[in-house]
Amino acid sequence: MMMKPLSPKKFLQRNESIVRLALVIFFGVGLAGFAIPATRALFSGLTPVALILSLLTLFAFHHSTGGLRNPSMFLAIVLAGFLIEVAGIRTGIIFGEYSYGNGLGPQLLKVPVLIGFNWLMMVYSTRIVAAGIFASPSLRIITASLLMVFYDIVLEQVAPDLGMWQFSGGNPPVRNYVSWFALSILFHSLLTLSGTRYYNRIAPFVFFLQFLFFIALFFI
Protein backbone atom coordinates (compact mmCIF):
# COMPACT_ATOMS: atom_id res chain seq x y z
CA MET A 1 0.00 0.00 0.00
CA MET A 2 1.44 3.34 -1.07
CA MET A 3 1.79 6.02 1.59
CA LYS A 4 0.20 9.38 0.91
CA PRO A 5 2.87 12.05 0.34
CA LEU A 6 3.22 14.59 3.11
CA SER A 7 2.07 18.12 2.39
CA PRO A 8 4.81 20.79 2.67
CA LYS A 9 3.21 21.97 5.93
CA LYS A 10 3.19 18.48 7.47
CA PHE A 11 6.74 17.86 6.25
CA LEU A 12 8.01 21.01 7.96
CA GLN A 13 6.14 20.21 11.17
CA ARG A 14 7.73 16.74 11.30
CA ASN A 15 11.17 18.29 10.79
CA GLU A 16 10.89 21.16 13.25
CA SER A 17 14.48 20.87 14.45
CA ILE A 18 15.74 21.26 10.89
CA VAL A 19 13.51 24.31 10.39
CA ARG A 20 14.87 25.89 13.58
CA LEU A 21 18.45 25.23 12.48
CA ALA A 22 17.73 26.66 9.01
CA LEU A 23 16.36 29.85 10.57
CA VAL A 24 19.41 30.22 12.82
CA ILE A 25 21.69 29.78 9.80
CA PHE A 26 19.64 32.26 7.75
CA PHE A 27 19.79 34.99 10.37
CA GLY A 28 23.41 34.13 11.18
CA VAL A 29 24.39 34.64 7.54
CA GLY A 30 22.42 37.88 7.64
CA LEU A 31 24.48 39.11 10.59
CA ALA A 32 27.69 38.21 8.79
CA GLY A 33 26.47 40.06 5.71
CA PHE A 34 25.70 43.19 7.73
CA ALA A 35 29.09 43.01 9.45
CA ILE A 36 30.96 43.20 6.13
CA PRO A 37 30.82 46.77 4.71
CA ALA A 38 30.95 45.52 1.11
CA THR A 39 27.80 43.40 1.51
CA ARG A 40 25.87 45.51 4.01
CA ALA A 41 23.74 47.28 1.38
CA LEU A 42 22.92 43.96 -0.30
CA PHE A 43 21.73 42.35 2.91
CA SER A 44 19.75 45.44 3.90
CA GLY A 45 17.72 44.88 0.75
CA LEU A 46 16.88 41.35 1.90
CA THR A 47 14.90 42.54 4.94
CA PRO A 48 11.53 41.89 3.21
CA VAL A 49 12.73 38.36 2.43
CA ALA A 50 13.44 37.76 6.12
CA LEU A 51 9.98 39.05 7.05
CA ILE A 52 8.25 36.88 4.46
CA LEU A 53 10.28 33.83 5.51
CA SER A 54 9.27 34.37 9.14
CA LEU A 55 5.61 34.71 8.16
CA LEU A 56 5.70 31.53 6.07
CA THR A 57 7.35 29.66 8.92
CA LEU A 58 4.65 30.76 11.34
CA PHE A 59 1.97 29.76 8.83
CA ALA A 60 3.51 26.30 8.43
CA PHE A 61 3.25 25.64 12.18
CA HIS A 62 -0.08 27.38 12.76
CA HIS A 63 -2.89 25.39 14.34
CA SER A 64 -6.28 27.03 14.62
CA THR A 65 -8.92 26.19 17.20
CA GLY A 66 -11.07 29.26 16.62
CA GLY A 67 -12.86 28.39 13.40
CA LEU A 68 -13.53 31.09 10.83
CA ARG A 69 -13.08 33.94 13.29
CA ASN A 70 -9.29 33.47 13.25
CA PRO A 71 -8.67 34.43 9.59
CA SER A 72 -11.05 37.37 9.85
CA MET A 73 -9.31 38.72 12.96
CA PHE A 74 -5.87 38.22 11.43
CA LEU A 75 -6.92 40.05 8.29
CA ALA A 76 -8.39 42.85 10.43
CA ILE A 77 -5.03 43.29 12.18
CA VAL A 78 -3.17 43.42 8.86
CA LEU A 79 -5.50 46.08 7.47
CA ALA A 80 -5.70 48.07 10.71
CA GLY A 81 -1.93 48.00 11.13
CA PHE A 82 -1.41 49.28 7.59
CA LEU A 83 -4.03 52.04 7.90
CA ILE A 84 -2.64 53.14 11.27
CA GLU A 85 0.79 53.52 9.67
CA VAL A 86 -0.73 55.53 6.79
CA ALA A 87 -2.38 57.83 9.31
CA GLY A 88 0.86 57.95 11.28
CA ILE A 89 3.06 59.25 8.50
CA ARG A 90 0.40 61.64 7.22
CA THR A 91 -0.42 63.30 10.54
CA GLY A 92 2.60 62.71 12.77
CA ILE A 93 0.17 62.47 15.67
CA ILE A 94 0.29 58.74 16.44
CA PHE A 95 3.99 57.90 16.49
CA GLY A 96 5.65 61.24 15.76
CA GLU A 97 7.08 62.64 12.54
CA TYR A 98 8.67 59.87 10.49
CA SER A 99 8.91 58.49 6.96
CA TYR A 100 9.61 55.09 5.44
CA GLY A 101 12.67 54.20 3.41
CA ASN A 102 12.97 51.41 0.86
CA GLY A 103 14.12 48.74 3.31
CA LEU A 104 10.73 47.06 3.65
CA GLY A 105 9.96 46.71 -0.03
CA PRO A 106 7.14 48.09 -2.24
CA GLN A 107 4.95 50.84 -0.81
CA LEU A 108 1.36 51.94 -1.08
CA LEU A 109 0.42 55.44 0.10
CA LYS A 110 4.07 55.85 1.19
CA VAL A 111 3.78 52.87 3.56
CA PRO A 112 5.37 49.44 2.91
CA VAL A 113 2.76 46.86 1.92
CA LEU A 114 4.38 44.37 4.32
CA ILE A 115 3.98 46.58 7.39
CA GLY A 116 0.48 45.31 8.16
CA PHE A 117 1.78 41.75 8.08
CA ASN A 118 4.58 42.77 10.43
CA TRP A 119 1.95 44.01 12.90
CA LEU A 120 0.18 40.66 12.60
CA MET A 121 3.38 38.70 13.13
CA MET A 122 4.21 40.69 16.24
CA VAL A 123 0.74 40.38 17.77
CA TYR A 124 0.47 36.72 16.79
CA SER A 125 3.83 35.73 18.29
CA THR A 126 3.77 37.77 21.49
CA ARG A 127 0.30 36.42 22.32
CA ILE A 128 1.66 32.87 22.25
CA VAL A 129 4.71 33.81 24.34
CA ALA A 130 2.52 35.49 26.96
CA ALA A 131 0.11 32.55 27.00
CA GLY A 132 3.00 30.30 27.96
CA ILE A 133 3.71 32.45 31.02
CA PHE A 134 0.34 33.50 32.44
CA ALA A 135 -3.11 31.94 32.60
CA SER A 136 -4.88 35.22 33.32
CA PRO A 137 -6.18 36.89 30.11
CA SER A 138 -5.41 40.35 31.52
CA LEU A 139 -1.82 39.44 32.36
CA ARG A 140 -1.41 37.86 28.96
CA ILE A 141 -2.57 41.04 27.23
CA ILE A 142 -0.27 43.26 29.28
CA THR A 143 2.74 40.94 28.93
CA ALA A 144 2.30 40.51 25.18
CA SER A 145 1.96 44.27 24.73
CA LEU A 146 5.10 44.96 26.78
CA LEU A 147 7.00 42.44 24.67
CA MET A 148 5.96 44.35 21.56
CA VAL A 149 7.20 47.61 23.08
CA PHE A 150 10.55 46.07 24.07
CA TYR A 151 10.89 44.68 20.55
CA ASP A 152 10.18 48.11 19.08
CA ILE A 153 12.71 49.80 21.39
CA VAL A 154 15.42 47.50 20.02
CA LEU A 155 14.24 47.75 16.41
CA GLU A 156 14.21 51.56 16.51
CA GLN A 157 17.96 51.53 17.14
CA VAL A 158 18.74 49.83 13.81
CA ALA A 159 15.74 50.72 11.60
CA PRO A 160 17.35 53.84 10.02
CA ASP A 161 20.53 51.93 9.10
CA LEU A 162 18.40 49.21 7.50
CA GLY A 163 16.48 51.76 5.46
CA MET A 164 13.22 50.87 7.19
CA TRP A 165 12.14 54.26 8.52
CA GLN A 166 13.54 57.45 9.99
CA PHE A 167 12.13 59.90 12.52
CA SER A 168 12.53 63.56 11.66
CA GLY A 169 14.27 64.31 14.94
CA GLY A 170 16.58 61.34 14.67
CA ASN A 171 15.27 59.52 17.73
CA PRO A 172 11.67 58.35 18.17
CA PRO A 173 9.67 60.40 20.69
CA VAL A 174 8.17 58.89 23.82
CA ARG A 175 4.81 59.17 22.05
CA ASN A 176 5.95 56.41 19.69
CA TYR A 177 6.30 53.88 22.49
CA VAL A 178 3.13 55.00 24.26
CA SER A 179 1.20 54.53 21.02
CA TRP A 180 2.82 51.15 20.42
CA PHE A 181 1.75 49.99 23.86
CA ALA A 182 -1.79 51.35 23.49
CA LEU A 183 -2.27 49.78 20.06
CA SER A 184 -0.79 46.50 21.27
CA ILE A 185 -3.24 46.46 24.16
CA LEU A 186 -6.05 47.14 21.69
CA PHE A 187 -5.12 44.35 19.27
CA HIS A 188 -4.51 41.78 21.99
CA SER A 189 -7.75 42.72 23.74
CA LEU A 190 -9.72 42.32 20.50
CA LEU A 191 -8.22 38.88 19.93
CA THR A 192 -9.15 37.85 23.45
CA LEU A 193 -12.67 39.28 23.35
CA SER A 194 -13.35 37.73 19.94
CA GLY A 195 -12.46 34.28 21.21
CA THR A 196 -9.64 33.85 18.70
CA ARG A 197 -7.72 30.72 19.64
CA TYR A 198 -4.62 29.19 18.09
CA TYR A 199 -1.29 27.66 19.00
CA ASN A 200 2.08 27.52 17.28
CA ARG A 201 5.10 25.66 18.64
CA ILE A 202 7.68 27.65 16.72
CA ALA A 203 6.28 31.17 17.21
CA PRO A 204 8.25 31.95 20.42
CA PHE A 205 11.44 30.75 18.75
CA VAL A 206 10.88 32.98 15.71
CA PHE A 207 10.06 35.98 17.90
CA PHE A 208 13.13 35.73 20.13
CA LEU A 209 15.41 34.85 17.21
CA GLN A 210 14.40 38.08 15.48
CA PHE A 211 14.71 39.98 18.76
CA LEU A 212 18.28 38.71 19.27
CA PHE A 213 19.08 39.41 15.62
CA PHE A 214 18.25 43.09 15.97
CA ILE A 215 20.14 43.32 19.29
CA ALA A 216 23.20 41.84 17.56
CA LEU A 217 22.82 44.28 14.66
CA PHE A 218 23.00 47.17 17.11
CA PHE A 219 26.52 46.11 18.14
CA ILE A 220 27.83 45.52 14.62
mmCIF file of C-alpha atoms in Angstrom:
data_model
loop_
_atom_site.group_PDB
_atom_site.id
_atom_site.type_symbol
_atom_site.label_atom_id
_atom_site.label_comp_id
_atom_site.label_asym_id
_atom_site.label_seq_id
_atom_site.Cartn_x
_atom_site.Cartn_y
_atom_site.Cartn_z
ATOM 1 C CA MET A 1 0.000 0.000 0.000
ATOM 2 C CA MET A 2 1.444 3.341 -1.068
ATOM 3 C CA MET A 3 1.791 6.018 1.586
ATOM 4 C CA LYS A 4 0.196 9.379 0.905
ATOM 5 C CA PRO A 5 2.875 12.049 0.339
ATOM 6 C CA LEU A 6 3.217 14.586 3.111
ATOM 7 C CA SER A 7 2.072 18.117 2.387
ATOM 8 C CA PRO A 8 4.806 20.791 2.672
ATOM 9 C CA LYS A 9 3.208 21.972 5.928
ATOM 10 C CA LYS A 10 3.191 18.482 7.466
ATOM 11 C CA PHE A 11 6.740 17.865 6.252
ATOM 12 C CA LEU A 12 8.012 21.007 7.961
ATOM 13 C CA GLN A 13 6.137 20.207 11.171
ATOM 14 C CA ARG A 14 7.733 16.745 11.303
ATOM 15 C CA ASN A 15 11.168 18.291 10.790
ATOM 16 C CA GLU A 16 10.889 21.163 13.253
ATOM 17 C CA SER A 17 14.483 20.865 14.454
ATOM 18 C CA ILE A 18 15.739 21.259 10.887
ATOM 19 C CA VAL A 19 13.508 24.308 10.391
ATOM 20 C CA ARG A 20 14.866 25.889 13.577
ATOM 21 C CA LEU A 21 18.447 25.228 12.477
ATOM 22 C CA ALA A 22 17.735 26.659 9.012
ATOM 23 C CA LEU A 23 16.364 29.854 10.574
ATOM 24 C CA VAL A 24 19.415 30.223 12.816
ATOM 25 C CA ILE A 25 21.693 29.779 9.800
ATOM 26 C CA PHE A 26 19.642 32.264 7.749
ATOM 27 C CA PHE A 27 19.792 34.992 10.374
ATOM 28 C CA GLY A 28 23.415 34.132 11.175
ATOM 29 C CA VAL A 29 24.386 34.639 7.535
ATOM 30 C CA GLY A 30 22.420 37.882 7.641
ATOM 31 C CA LEU A 31 24.477 39.110 10.589
ATOM 32 C CA ALA A 32 27.691 38.213 8.790
ATOM 33 C CA GLY A 33 26.473 40.063 5.706
ATOM 34 C CA PHE A 34 25.704 43.192 7.727
ATOM 35 C CA ALA A 35 29.093 43.009 9.453
ATOM 36 C CA ILE A 36 30.956 43.203 6.134
ATOM 37 C CA PRO A 37 30.820 46.766 4.709
ATOM 38 C CA ALA A 38 30.949 45.524 1.112
ATOM 39 C CA THR A 39 27.804 43.400 1.506
ATOM 40 C CA ARG A 40 25.869 45.505 4.014
ATOM 41 C CA ALA A 41 23.743 47.277 1.378
ATOM 42 C CA LEU A 42 22.918 43.962 -0.301
ATOM 43 C CA PHE A 43 21.729 42.346 2.913
ATOM 44 C CA SER A 44 19.753 45.436 3.900
ATOM 45 C CA GLY A 45 17.717 44.880 0.755
ATOM 46 C CA LEU A 46 16.880 41.354 1.905
ATOM 47 C CA THR A 47 14.900 42.541 4.943
ATOM 48 C CA PRO A 48 11.534 41.892 3.206
ATOM 49 C CA VAL A 49 12.727 38.358 2.430
ATOM 50 C CA ALA A 50 13.444 37.764 6.121
ATOM 51 C CA LEU A 51 9.982 39.047 7.052
ATOM 52 C CA ILE A 52 8.246 36.876 4.462
ATOM 53 C CA LEU A 53 10.277 33.833 5.509
ATOM 54 C CA SER A 54 9.274 34.370 9.137
ATOM 55 C CA LEU A 55 5.612 34.712 8.157
ATOM 56 C CA LEU A 56 5.701 31.534 6.069
ATOM 57 C CA THR A 57 7.349 29.663 8.923
ATOM 58 C CA LEU A 58 4.646 30.763 11.342
ATOM 59 C CA PHE A 59 1.973 29.763 8.835
ATOM 60 C CA ALA A 60 3.510 26.304 8.429
ATOM 61 C CA PHE A 61 3.254 25.643 12.176
ATOM 62 C CA HIS A 62 -0.083 27.381 12.755
ATOM 63 C CA HIS A 63 -2.892 25.386 14.337
ATOM 64 C CA SER A 64 -6.276 27.026 14.617
ATOM 65 C CA THR A 65 -8.922 26.190 17.200
ATOM 66 C CA GLY A 66 -11.065 29.264 16.624
ATOM 67 C CA GLY A 67 -12.860 28.386 13.400
ATOM 68 C CA LEU A 68 -13.534 31.087 10.826
ATOM 69 C CA ARG A 69 -13.080 33.941 13.293
ATOM 70 C CA ASN A 70 -9.295 33.474 13.252
ATOM 71 C CA PRO A 71 -8.669 34.431 9.587
ATOM 72 C CA SER A 72 -11.051 37.375 9.851
ATOM 73 C CA MET A 73 -9.309 38.720 12.963
ATOM 74 C CA PHE A 74 -5.869 38.223 11.434
ATOM 75 C CA LEU A 75 -6.922 40.051 8.294
ATOM 76 C CA ALA A 76 -8.386 42.849 10.435
ATOM 77 C CA ILE A 77 -5.026 43.285 12.183
ATOM 78 C CA VAL A 78 -3.170 43.424 8.857
ATOM 79 C CA LEU A 79 -5.504 46.079 7.470
ATOM 80 C CA ALA A 80 -5.701 48.065 10.711
ATOM 81 C CA GLY A 81 -1.926 47.998 11.126
ATOM 82 C CA PHE A 82 -1.407 49.276 7.592
ATOM 83 C CA LEU A 83 -4.025 52.038 7.896
ATOM 84 C CA ILE A 84 -2.644 53.137 11.268
ATOM 85 C CA GLU A 85 0.787 53.523 9.667
ATOM 86 C CA VAL A 86 -0.733 55.526 6.790
ATOM 87 C CA ALA A 87 -2.382 57.830 9.314
ATOM 88 C CA GLY A 88 0.860 57.945 11.285
ATOM 89 C CA ILE A 89 3.060 59.251 8.502
ATOM 90 C CA ARG A 90 0.398 61.644 7.222
ATOM 91 C CA THR A 91 -0.420 63.298 10.542
ATOM 92 C CA GLY A 92 2.599 62.712 12.768
ATOM 93 C CA ILE A 93 0.171 62.467 15.674
ATOM 94 C CA ILE A 94 0.285 58.745 16.444
ATOM 95 C CA PHE A 95 3.992 57.902 16.494
ATOM 96 C CA GLY A 96 5.649 61.237 15.762
ATOM 97 C CA GLU A 97 7.084 62.643 12.539
ATOM 98 C CA TYR A 98 8.672 59.869 10.488
ATOM 99 C CA SER A 99 8.909 58.495 6.960
ATOM 100 C CA TYR A 100 9.610 55.091 5.437
ATOM 101 C CA GLY A 101 12.672 54.196 3.407
ATOM 102 C CA ASN A 102 12.969 51.408 0.856
ATOM 103 C CA GLY A 103 14.125 48.741 3.312
ATOM 104 C CA LEU A 104 10.728 47.058 3.651
ATOM 105 C CA GLY A 105 9.959 46.713 -0.031
ATOM 106 C CA PRO A 106 7.144 48.092 -2.236
ATOM 107 C CA GLN A 107 4.951 50.839 -0.806
ATOM 108 C CA LEU A 108 1.355 51.935 -1.082
ATOM 109 C CA LEU A 109 0.418 55.438 0.096
ATOM 110 C CA LYS A 110 4.070 55.853 1.185
ATOM 111 C CA VAL A 111 3.779 52.870 3.563
ATOM 112 C CA PRO A 112 5.368 49.437 2.913
ATOM 113 C CA VAL A 113 2.764 46.860 1.924
ATOM 114 C CA LEU A 114 4.377 44.374 4.322
ATOM 115 C CA ILE A 115 3.981 46.585 7.387
ATOM 116 C CA GLY A 116 0.479 45.314 8.165
ATOM 117 C CA PHE A 117 1.781 41.751 8.080
ATOM 118 C CA ASN A 118 4.577 42.773 10.431
ATOM 119 C CA TRP A 119 1.951 44.010 12.896
ATOM 120 C CA LEU A 120 0.183 40.661 12.602
ATOM 121 C CA MET A 121 3.384 38.702 13.126
ATOM 122 C CA MET A 122 4.211 40.692 16.245
ATOM 123 C CA VAL A 123 0.737 40.382 17.773
ATOM 124 C CA TYR A 124 0.466 36.725 16.787
ATOM 125 C CA SER A 125 3.831 35.728 18.293
ATOM 126 C CA THR A 126 3.768 37.767 21.486
ATOM 127 C CA ARG A 127 0.303 36.425 22.316
ATOM 128 C CA ILE A 128 1.664 32.872 22.252
ATOM 129 C CA VAL A 129 4.712 33.810 24.341
ATOM 130 C CA ALA A 130 2.522 35.494 26.961
ATOM 131 C CA ALA A 131 0.111 32.554 26.997
ATOM 132 C CA GLY A 132 2.997 30.300 27.964
ATOM 133 C CA ILE A 133 3.714 32.455 31.016
ATOM 134 C CA PHE A 134 0.341 33.497 32.438
ATOM 135 C CA ALA A 135 -3.113 31.936 32.595
ATOM 136 C CA SER A 136 -4.883 35.220 33.325
ATOM 137 C CA PRO A 137 -6.183 36.892 30.109
ATOM 138 C CA SER A 138 -5.406 40.349 31.519
ATOM 139 C CA LEU A 139 -1.817 39.442 32.363
ATOM 140 C CA ARG A 140 -1.409 37.855 28.958
ATOM 141 C CA ILE A 141 -2.573 41.036 27.232
ATOM 142 C CA ILE A 142 -0.266 43.260 29.280
ATOM 143 C CA THR A 143 2.737 40.938 28.930
ATOM 144 C CA ALA A 144 2.299 40.506 25.176
ATOM 145 C CA SER A 145 1.956 44.273 24.732
ATOM 146 C CA LEU A 146 5.099 44.961 26.778
ATOM 147 C CA LEU A 147 7.001 42.437 24.667
ATOM 148 C CA MET A 148 5.956 44.348 21.563
ATOM 149 C CA VAL A 149 7.203 47.607 23.079
ATOM 150 C CA PHE A 150 10.553 46.069 24.067
ATOM 151 C CA TYR A 151 10.890 44.677 20.546
ATOM 152 C CA ASP A 152 10.182 48.115 19.080
ATOM 153 C CA ILE A 153 12.705 49.796 21.387
ATOM 154 C CA VAL A 154 15.418 47.504 20.018
ATOM 155 C CA LEU A 155 14.239 47.748 16.411
ATOM 156 C CA GLU A 156 14.208 51.556 16.510
ATOM 157 C CA GLN A 157 17.962 51.528 17.136
ATOM 158 C CA VAL A 158 18.741 49.830 13.813
ATOM 159 C CA ALA A 159 15.739 50.720 11.604
ATOM 160 C CA PRO A 160 17.351 53.839 10.023
ATOM 161 C CA ASP A 161 20.533 51.932 9.100
ATOM 162 C CA LEU A 162 18.401 49.215 7.497
ATOM 163 C CA GLY A 163 16.480 51.759 5.460
ATOM 164 C CA MET A 164 13.223 50.869 7.187
ATOM 165 C CA TRP A 165 12.143 54.261 8.524
ATOM 166 C CA GLN A 166 13.544 57.448 9.989
ATOM 167 C CA PHE A 167 12.127 59.903 12.524
ATOM 168 C CA SER A 168 12.526 63.556 11.659
ATOM 169 C CA GLY A 169 14.270 64.311 14.937
ATOM 170 C CA GLY A 170 16.585 61.336 14.667
ATOM 171 C CA ASN A 171 15.274 59.523 17.725
ATOM 172 C CA PRO A 172 11.673 58.346 18.170
ATOM 173 C CA PRO A 173 9.673 60.401 20.688
ATOM 174 C CA VAL A 174 8.166 58.889 23.824
ATOM 175 C CA ARG A 175 4.814 59.172 22.053
ATOM 176 C CA ASN A 176 5.953 56.414 19.693
ATOM 177 C CA TYR A 177 6.302 53.879 22.494
ATOM 178 C CA VAL A 178 3.131 55.002 24.255
ATOM 179 C CA SER A 179 1.198 54.526 21.021
ATOM 180 C CA TRP A 180 2.819 51.149 20.421
ATOM 181 C CA PHE A 181 1.748 49.992 23.865
ATOM 182 C CA ALA A 182 -1.793 51.350 23.495
ATOM 183 C CA LEU A 183 -2.272 49.781 20.060
ATOM 184 C CA SER A 184 -0.788 46.504 21.267
ATOM 185 C CA ILE A 185 -3.240 46.460 24.159
ATOM 186 C CA LEU A 186 -6.051 47.137 21.689
ATOM 187 C CA PHE A 187 -5.117 44.352 19.271
ATOM 188 C CA HIS A 188 -4.513 41.780 21.994
ATOM 189 C CA SER A 189 -7.746 42.720 23.737
ATOM 190 C CA LEU A 190 -9.721 42.322 20.505
ATOM 191 C CA LEU A 191 -8.217 38.884 19.931
ATOM 192 C CA THR A 192 -9.150 37.854 23.453
ATOM 193 C CA LEU A 193 -12.671 39.275 23.350
ATOM 194 C CA SER A 194 -13.352 37.731 19.936
ATOM 195 C CA GLY A 195 -12.461 34.276 21.207
ATOM 196 C CA THR A 196 -9.643 33.853 18.704
ATOM 197 C CA ARG A 197 -7.719 30.718 19.640
ATOM 198 C CA TYR A 198 -4.619 29.187 18.089
ATOM 199 C CA TYR A 199 -1.286 27.665 18.995
ATOM 200 C CA ASN A 200 2.083 27.523 17.285
ATOM 201 C CA ARG A 201 5.105 25.656 18.644
ATOM 202 C CA ILE A 202 7.679 27.648 16.720
ATOM 203 C CA ALA A 203 6.283 31.166 17.208
ATOM 204 C CA PRO A 204 8.246 31.954 20.425
ATOM 205 C CA PHE A 205 11.437 30.750 18.752
ATOM 206 C CA VAL A 206 10.878 32.983 15.705
ATOM 207 C CA PHE A 207 10.058 35.980 17.898
ATOM 208 C CA PHE A 208 13.127 35.727 20.132
ATOM 209 C CA LEU A 209 15.415 34.851 17.206
ATOM 210 C CA GLN A 210 14.397 38.082 15.480
ATOM 211 C CA PHE A 211 14.714 39.979 18.755
ATOM 212 C CA LEU A 212 18.278 38.711 19.273
ATOM 213 C CA PHE A 213 19.085 39.406 15.621
ATOM 214 C CA PHE A 214 18.251 43.091 15.974
ATOM 215 C CA ILE A 215 20.137 43.319 19.290
ATOM 216 C CA ALA A 216 23.202 41.842 17.565
ATOM 217 C CA LEU A 217 22.825 44.283 14.661
ATOM 218 C CA PHE A 218 23.004 47.174 17.109
ATOM 219 C CA PHE A 219 26.522 46.106 18.144
ATOM 220 C CA ILE A 220 27.833 45.516 14.623
#
